[in-house]
């Protein structure tokens, strides 16, 4: 998936705007995501923490699950914004891999600088994907 600079900038900006709605009173590590599907729709997500810590969910998975719950299974690109351009956790990598290893991942910092970009395949080598379930 090839994106021009403006498309990247705009997706990162949406992720950063969503990030303001992060519910992260325990870690104070606020994360925003914006996922664009092949149909052109954009689903945002934020991390949502819980006083029962393991109940917390990451921004990336919120965006993925919002899309899937609306019947959107084909993704082009996800932008993830954190203060320091941190990369997705293992669970989020797995959740993204379920829907395609080619999805582009843009990592940006709180100033909306694109820090790194890669595919889900880069993030999760030797991924366990739905085709591996076939007998
Ligand atoms: N977090 C995300 O939202 N995405 C990631 O990929 C890494 C971690 C959140 C979970 C938790 O609310 C906070 O960041 C600190 O781990």
XYZ file of N, CA, C and O and ligand atoms in Angstrom:
556
model
N 0.842 -1.202 0.000
C 0.000 0.000 0.000
C 0.878 1.253 0.000
O 1.700 1.449 0.883
N 0.725 2.066 -1.036
C 1.511 3.317 -1.144
C 0.628 4.483 -0.723
O -0.472 4.642 -1.227
N 1.124 5.280 0.183
C 0.379 6.467 0.620
C 1.236 7.682 0.324
O 2.462 7.629 0.509
N 0.605 8.774 -0.103
C 1.409 9.974 -0.282
C 1.551 10.688 1.062
O 0.898 10.328 2.046
N 2.422 11.681 1.069
C 2.750 12.375 2.323
C 1.520 12.961 2.990
O 1.371 12.908 4.208
N 0.633 13.516 2.188
C -0.559 14.168 2.716
C -1.501 13.142 3.363
O -2.082 13.394 4.428
N -1.648 11.988 2.743
C -2.493 10.924 3.313
C -1.926 10.459 4.655
O -2.669 10.223 5.608
N -0.619 10.349 4.710
C 0.024 9.918 5.966
C -0.189 10.976 7.034
O -0.572 10.669 8.172
N 0.063 12.227 6.655
C -0.067 13.334 7.599
C -1.491 13.388 8.159
O -1.704 13.542 9.351
N -2.467 13.205 7.281
C -3.857 13.315 7.694
C -4.266 12.157 8.619
O -4.981 12.362 9.610
N -3.793 10.945 8.342
C -4.128 9.802 9.206
C -3.465 9.946 10.579
O -4.075 9.656 11.619
N -2.217 10.422 10.571
C -1.498 10.637 11.832
C -2.202 11.702 12.652
O -2.367 11.572 13.878
N -2.678 12.724 11.981
C -3.369 13.800 12.675
C -4.684 13.292 13.310
O -5.018 13.653 14.452
N -5.402 12.426 12.598
C -6.635 11.852 13.161
C -6.320 10.982 14.381
O -7.063 10.993 15.378
N -5.227 10.229 14.294
C -4.830 9.371 15.425
C -4.453 10.235 16.634
O -4.801 9.921 17.779
N -3.782 11.326 16.349
C -3.354 12.197 17.446
C -4.546 12.915 18.084
O -4.593 13.106 19.296
N -5.500 13.267 17.251
C -6.725 13.903 17.763
C -7.487 12.906 18.653
O -7.949 13.249 19.742
N -7.574 11.664 18.188
C -8.240 10.616 18.980
C -7.508 10.433 20.314
O -8.142 10.216 21.355
N -6.210 10.547 20.261
C -5.364 10.329 21.435
C -5.790 11.193 22.616
O -5.623 10.814 23.773
N -6.350 12.334 22.323
C -6.835 13.212 23.409
C -7.930 12.527 24.220
O -8.177 12.882 25.356
N -8.596 11.565 23.601
C -9.686 10.862 24.292
C -9.201 9.576 24.960
O -10.011 8.798 25.468
N -7.882 9.338 24.933
C -7.347 8.146 25.606
C -7.770 8.185 27.070
O -7.790 9.253 27.700
N -8.125 7.012 27.579
C -8.468 6.919 29.002
C -7.321 6.155 29.658
O -7.279 4.920 29.626
N -6.354 6.902 30.171
C -5.129 6.275 30.684
C -4.723 6.871 32.029
O -3.605 7.380 32.184
N -5.635 6.823 33.016
C -5.336 7.457 34.298
C -4.259 6.724 35.104
O -3.711 7.299 36.042
N -3.951 5.482 34.742
C -2.990 4.708 35.541
C -1.581 4.816 34.977
O -0.627 5.077 35.706
N -1.455 4.641 33.677
C -0.111 4.719 33.073
C 0.221 6.133 32.610
O 1.390 6.475 32.455
N -0.808 6.918 32.320
C -0.601 8.225 31.684
C 0.108 8.112 30.342
O 0.664 9.091 29.850
N 0.139 6.942 29.777
C 0.719 6.736 28.454
C -0.446 6.712 27.467
O -1.166 5.720 27.352
N -0.629 7.834 26.791
C -1.807 7.991 25.948
C -1.494 7.558 24.521
O -0.484 7.956 23.950
N -2.397 6.741 23.981
C -2.183 6.204 22.634
C -3.431 6.465 21.780
O -4.559 6.311 22.259
N -3.202 6.882 20.557
C -4.303 7.067 19.608
C -3.993 6.321 18.329
O -2.826 6.232 17.926
N -5.013 5.779 17.706
C -4.812 5.053 16.449
C -5.872 5.473 15.445
O -6.976 5.881 15.824
N -5.519 5.404 14.176
C -6.490 5.632 13.100
C -6.224 4.582 12.021
O -5.114 4.500 11.484
N -7.234 3.779 11.784
C -7.134 2.640 10.867
C -7.955 2.938 9.614
O -9.146 3.240 9.719
N -7.309 2.874 8.458
C -8.052 3.098 7.203
C -8.279 1.767 6.510
O -7.348 0.982 6.322
N -9.533 1.519 6.170
C -9.880 0.255 5.510
C -9.762 0.440 3.995
O -9.691 1.564 3.497
N -9.790 -0.672 3.281
C -9.672 -0.607 1.819
C -10.857 0.132 1.207
O -10.757 0.682 0.115
N -11.978 0.160 1.928
C -13.151 0.893 1.413
C -13.005 2.399 1.641
O -13.862 3.169 1.240
N -11.946 2.798 2.354
C -11.687 4.230 2.568
C -12.225 4.771 3.881
O -12.053 5.950 4.187
N -12.905 3.911 4.653
C -13.398 4.390 5.951
C -12.258 4.421 6.957
O -11.284 3.670 6.843
N -12.412 5.292 7.942
C -11.382 5.406 8.976
C -12.006 5.158 10.340
O -13.048 5.742 10.677
N -11.374 4.261 11.092
C -11.824 3.941 12.457
C -10.711 4.353 13.413
O -9.568 3.927 13.247
N -11.068 5.154 14.394
C -10.059 5.567 15.368
C -10.167 4.683 16.610
O -11.174 4.000 16.825
N -9.119 4.735 17.428
C -9.133 4.000 18.693
C -8.223 4.686 19.686
O -7.313 5.443 19.309
N -8.497 4.455 20.949
C -7.636 4.972 22.024
C -7.434 3.854 23.040
O -8.226 2.911 23.082
N -6.386 3.961 23.828
C -6.253 2.977 24.898
C -7.251 3.300 26.007
O -7.511 4.467 26.316
N -7.814 2.245 26.551
C -8.830 2.383 27.605
C -8.382 1.513 28.772
O -8.373 0.270 28.663
N -7.975 2.159 29.829
C -7.459 1.422 30.985
C -8.576 1.123 31.973
O -9.702 1.645 31.864
N -8.239 0.250 32.932
C -9.216 -0.176 33.928
C -8.506 -0.299 35.262
O -7.326 -0.670 35.324
N -9.238 -0.015 36.333
C -8.693 -0.179 37.681
C -8.284 -1.645 37.887
O -7.361 -1.936 38.644
N -8.974 -2.543 37.216
C -8.536 -3.950 37.172
C -7.600 -4.029 35.964
O -8.033 -4.246 34.827
N -6.324 -3.789 36.187
C -5.362 -3.505 35.109
C -5.442 -4.385 33.848
O -5.385 -3.861 32.746
N -5.551 -5.723 34.001
C -5.517 -6.540 32.771
C -6.698 -6.306 31.840
O -6.679 -6.735 30.685
N -7.708 -5.640 32.328
C -8.882 -5.359 31.485
C -8.588 -4.276 30.453
O -9.336 -4.092 29.491
N -7.494 -3.580 30.655
C -7.070 -2.513 29.721
C -7.001 -3.017 28.285
O -6.602 -4.151 28.043
N -7.389 -2.138 27.367
C -7.227 -2.492 25.948
C -6.473 -1.374 25.223
O -6.635 -0.189 25.543
N -5.659 -1.779 24.268
C -4.828 -0.835 23.523
C -5.616 -0.124 22.429
O -6.616 -0.643 21.914
N -5.097 1.020 22.037
C -5.713 1.848 20.994
C -5.847 1.097 19.665
O -6.884 1.189 18.993
N -4.809 0.363 19.307
C -4.819 -0.326 18.008
C -5.952 -1.344 17.944
O -6.661 -1.459 16.940
N -6.105 -2.106 19.052
C -7.154 -3.128 19.028
C -8.546 -2.507 19.060
O -9.474 -3.031 18.455
N -8.696 -1.385 19.744
C -10.005 -0.719 19.715
C -10.352 -0.345 18.270
O -11.466 -0.589 17.795
N -9.379 0.205 17.555
C -9.629 0.603 16.154
C -9.955 -0.627 15.292
O -10.924 -0.610 14.517
N -9.174 -1.684 15.462
C -9.413 -2.908 14.674
C -10.800 -3.477 14.986
O -11.570 -3.822 14.081
N -11.142 -3.541 16.250
C -12.413 -4.171 16.633
C -13.605 -3.302 16.239
O -14.669 -3.824 15.898
N -13.424 -1.992 16.264
C -14.499 -1.126 15.775
C -14.753 -1.415 14.295
O -15.899 -1.556 13.858
N -13.673 -1.513 13.528
C -13.807 -1.767 12.083
C -14.478 -3.124 11.839
O -15.453 -3.218 11.091
N -13.965 -4.137 12.507
C -14.489 -5.492 12.279
C -15.959 -5.565 12.683
O -16.786 -6.180 11.995
N -16.305 -4.880 13.752
C -17.700 -4.924 14.220
C -18.630 -4.183 13.262
O -19.849 -4.349 13.328
N -18.053 -3.390 12.368
C -18.856 -2.715 11.332
C -18.771 -3.475 10.009
O -19.180 -2.964 8.965
N -18.183 -4.671 10.049
C -18.118 -5.493 8.839
C -16.936 -5.194 7.941
O -16.890 -5.643 6.797
N -15.976 -4.440 8.441
C -14.801 -4.063 7.639
C -13.627 -4.951 8.039
O -13.138 -4.868 9.172
N -13.175 -5.774 7.095
C -12.116 -6.737 7.412
C -10.827 -6.486 6.641
O -9.822 -7.146 6.898
N -10.878 -5.583 5.691
C -9.711 -5.353 4.831
C -9.098 -3.996 5.119
O -9.726 -2.958 4.882
N -7.881 -4.032 5.609
C -7.225 -2.795 6.039
C -6.083 -2.400 5.104
O -5.386 -3.256 4.566
N -5.888 -1.095 4.999
C -4.763 -0.564 4.220
C -3.629 -0.151 5.138
O -2.481 -0.492 4.917
N -3.983 0.625 6.148
C -2.950 1.290 6.945
C -3.500 1.675 8.311
O -4.676 2.014 8.445
N -2.621 1.614 9.305
C -2.987 2.101 10.638
C -1.897 3.077 11.103
O -0.702 2.786 10.971
N -2.322 4.225 11.587
C -1.389 5.179 12.195
C -1.544 5.074 13.705
O -2.665 4.986 14.215
N -0.419 5.054 14.400
C -0.430 4.957 15.866
C 0.391 6.117 16.414
O 1.546 6.311 16.014
N -0.217 6.881 17.299
C 0.504 8.025 17.880
C 0.648 7.848 19.388
O -0.322 7.570 20.099
N 1.892 7.986 19.835
C 2.206 8.000 21.267
C 3.146 9.189 21.472
O 3.633 9.767 20.500
N 3.417 9.508 22.711
C 4.310 10.643 22.963
C 5.665 10.455 22.281
O 6.227 11.378 21.709
N 6.155 9.203 22.337
C 7.529 8.947 21.882
C 7.630 8.065 20.630
O 8.701 7.568 20.310
N 6.510 7.859 19.947
C 6.549 7.033 18.731
C 6.731 5.555 19.005
O 7.266 4.821 18.169
N 6.268 5.108 20.165
C 6.404 3.698 20.574
C 5.676 2.752 19.624
O 4.748 3.149 18.920
N 6.098 1.496 19.611
C 5.522 0.554 18.647
C 4.494 -0.375 19.307
O 4.495 -0.555 20.522
N 3.611 -0.957 18.497
C 2.495 -1.765 19.016
C 2.945 -2.988 19.828
O 3.948 -3.637 19.492
N 2.192 -3.309 20.840
C 2.497 -4.467 21.698
C 2.228 -5.761 20.933
O 1.614 -5.762 19.863
N 2.656 -6.851 21.498
C 2.509 -8.167 20.858
C 1.060 -8.528 20.564
O 0.747 -9.061 19.496
N 0.169 -8.229 21.496
C -1.246 -8.580 21.283
C -1.819 -7.809 20.103
O -2.593 -8.347 19.307
N -1.445 -6.542 19.989
C -1.947 -5.726 18.872
C -1.360 -6.200 17.552
O -2.035 -6.199 16.523
N -0.111 -6.601 17.568
C 0.505 -7.141 16.352
C -0.268 -8.376 15.890
O -0.558 -8.550 14.709
N -0.610 -9.235 16.853
C -1.349 -10.453 16.521
C -2.741 -10.104 15.993
O -3.210 -10.688 15.005
N -3.404 -9.166 16.646
C -4.761 -8.778 16.216
C -4.731 -8.198 14.806
O -5.620 -8.459 13.991
N -3.702 -7.422 14.491
C -3.574 -6.861 13.139
C -3.257 -7.967 12.135
O -3.805 -7.988 11.021
N -2.391 -8.904 12.526
C -1.970 -9.990 11.627
C -3.156 -10.850 11.190
O -3.171 -11.377 10.066
N -4.146 -10.970 12.048
C -5.344 -11.750 11.707
C -5.975 -11.270 10.397
O -6.542 -12.039 9.643
N -5.866 -9.962 10.148
C -6.551 -9.361 8.998
C -5.602 -8.976 7.869
O -6.004 -8.284 6.939
N -4.362 -9.414 7.950
C -3.448 -9.191 6.824
C -2.085 -8.701 7.263
O -1.971 -7.767 8.053
N -1.077 -9.333 6.679
C 0.305 -8.979 7.028
C 0.798 -7.769 6.247
O 1.830 -7.194 6.568
N 0.014 -7.394 5.225
C 0.487 -6.294 4.368
C 0.070 -4.924 4.877
O 0.492 -3.897 4.313
N -0.766 -4.887 5.888
C -1.214 -3.587 6.412
C 0.003 -2.742 6.795
O 0.904 -3.215 7.493
N -0.016 -1.511 6.330
C 1.082 -0.588 6.640
C 0.857 -0.007 8.040
O -0.285 0.299 8.414
N 1.939 0.130 8.795
C 1.856 0.684 10.150
C 2.715 1.944 10.213
O 3.911 1.900 9.922
N 2.076 3.056 10.561
C 2.804 4.330 10.692
C 2.901 4.654 12.171
O 1.886 4.718 12.866
N 4.111 4.854 12.655
C 4.308 5.209 14.056
C 4.723 6.663 14.134
O 5.692 7.076 13.488
N 3.984 7.431 14.934
C 4.290 8.862 15.019
C 4.377 9.293 16.471
O 3.824 8.643 17.371
N 5.065 10.397 16.677
C 5.180 10.913 18.050
C 4.136 12.010 18.305
O 3.349 12.355 17.409
N 4.151 12.534 19.515
C 3.143 13.501 19.926
C 3.171 14.807 19.151
O 2.223 15.594 19.209
N 4.261 15.016 18.406
C 4.330 16.220 17.554
C 3.923 15.886 16.124
O 4.126 16.678 15.204
N 3.399 14.674 15.968
C 2.921 14.176 14.677
C 4.042 13.957 13.666
O 3.828 13.986 12.458
N 5.259 13.743 14.177
C 6.362 13.347 13.290
C 6.262 11.856 13.031
O 6.111 11.077 13.983
N 6.362 11.475 11.765
C 6.407 10.054 11.420
C 7.777 9.531 11.845
O 8.802 9.947 11.314
N 7.783 8.625 12.818
C 9.044 8.132 13.383
C 9.533 6.893 12.625
O 10.726 6.721 12.395
N 8.572 6.055 12.231
C 8.921 4.796 11.579
C 7.727 4.287 10.795
O 6.587 4.539 11.210
N 7.970 3.582 9.732
C 6.862 2.886 9.089
C 7.297 1.511 8.645
O 8.463 1.296 8.279
N 6.373 0.578 8.746
C 6.667 -0.805 8.410
C 5.343 -1.522 8.163
O 4.278 -0.927 8.355
N 5.431 -2.791 7.762
C 4.196 -3.569 7.595
C 3.986 -4.423 8.851
O 4.896 -4.594 9.671
N 2.790 -4.996 8.942
C 2.514 -5.924 10.042
C 3.457 -7.126 9.942
O 3.938 -7.634 10.960
N 3.772 -7.563 8.722
C 4.715 -8.684 8.542
C 6.068 -8.361 9.167
O 6.706 -9.220 9.776
N 6.505 -7.111 9.030
C 7.781 -6.708 9.639
C 7.690 -6.793 11.162
O 8.653 -7.153 11.838
N 6.512 -6.415 11.682
C 6.342 -6.376 13.139
C 6.170 -7.761 13.753
O 6.442 -7.951 14.932
N 5.670 -8.685 12.932
C 5.384 -10.025 13.467
C 5.851 -11.111 12.503
O 5.055 -11.739 11.805
N 7.171 -11.357 12.473
C 7.697 -12.395 11.578
C 7.157 -13.771 11.965
O 6.890 -14.011 13.142
N 6.987 -14.619 10.972
C 6.503 -15.998 11.206
C 5.151 -15.991 11.920
O 4.882 -16.832 12.776
N 4.318 -15.050 11.538
C 3.033 -14.873 12.234
C 2.131 -16.094 12.120
O 2.119 -16.786 11.095
N 1.389 -16.325 13.155
C 0.342 -17.342 13.125
C -0.914 -16.663 12.591
O -1.500 -15.805 13.247
N -1.303 -17.037 11.379
C -2.409 -16.370 10.683
C -3.496 -17.395 10.346
O -3.269 -18.609 10.459
N -4.684 -16.949 9.925
C -5.802 -17.877 9.703
C -5.451 -19.046 8.772
O -5.935 -20.168 8.993
N -4.623 -18.824 7.763
C -4.278 -19.912 6.826
C -3.564 -21.067 7.530
O -3.612 -22.206 7.076
N -2.924 -20.765 8.654
C -2.204 -21.815 9.398
C -3.171 -22.797 10.062
O -2.770 -23.867 10.522
N -4.438 -22.445 10.138
C -5.442 -23.304 10.766
C -5.938 -24.377 9.801
O -6.626 -25.310 10.200
N -5.620 -24.183 8.493
C -6.118 -25.138 7.489
C -5.404 -26.470 7.642
O -4.193 -26.512 7.822
N -6.186 -27.558 7.532
C -5.583 -28.886 7.716
C -5.049 -29.442 6.404
O -5.467 -29.045 5.358
N -0.813 0.640 24.800
C -1.471 0.819 23.617
O -2.540 1.436 23.576
N -0.928 0.280 22.502
C 0.236 -0.442 22.484
O 0.526 -1.073 21.495
C 1.117 -0.412 23.645
C 0.436 -0.104 24.929
C -1.396 1.190 26.020
C -1.896 0.163 26.989
C -1.816 0.917 28.285
O -3.000 1.671 28.447
C -0.651 1.888 28.096
O -0.437 1.950 26.712
C 0.610 1.450 28.797
O 0.943 0.150 28.505
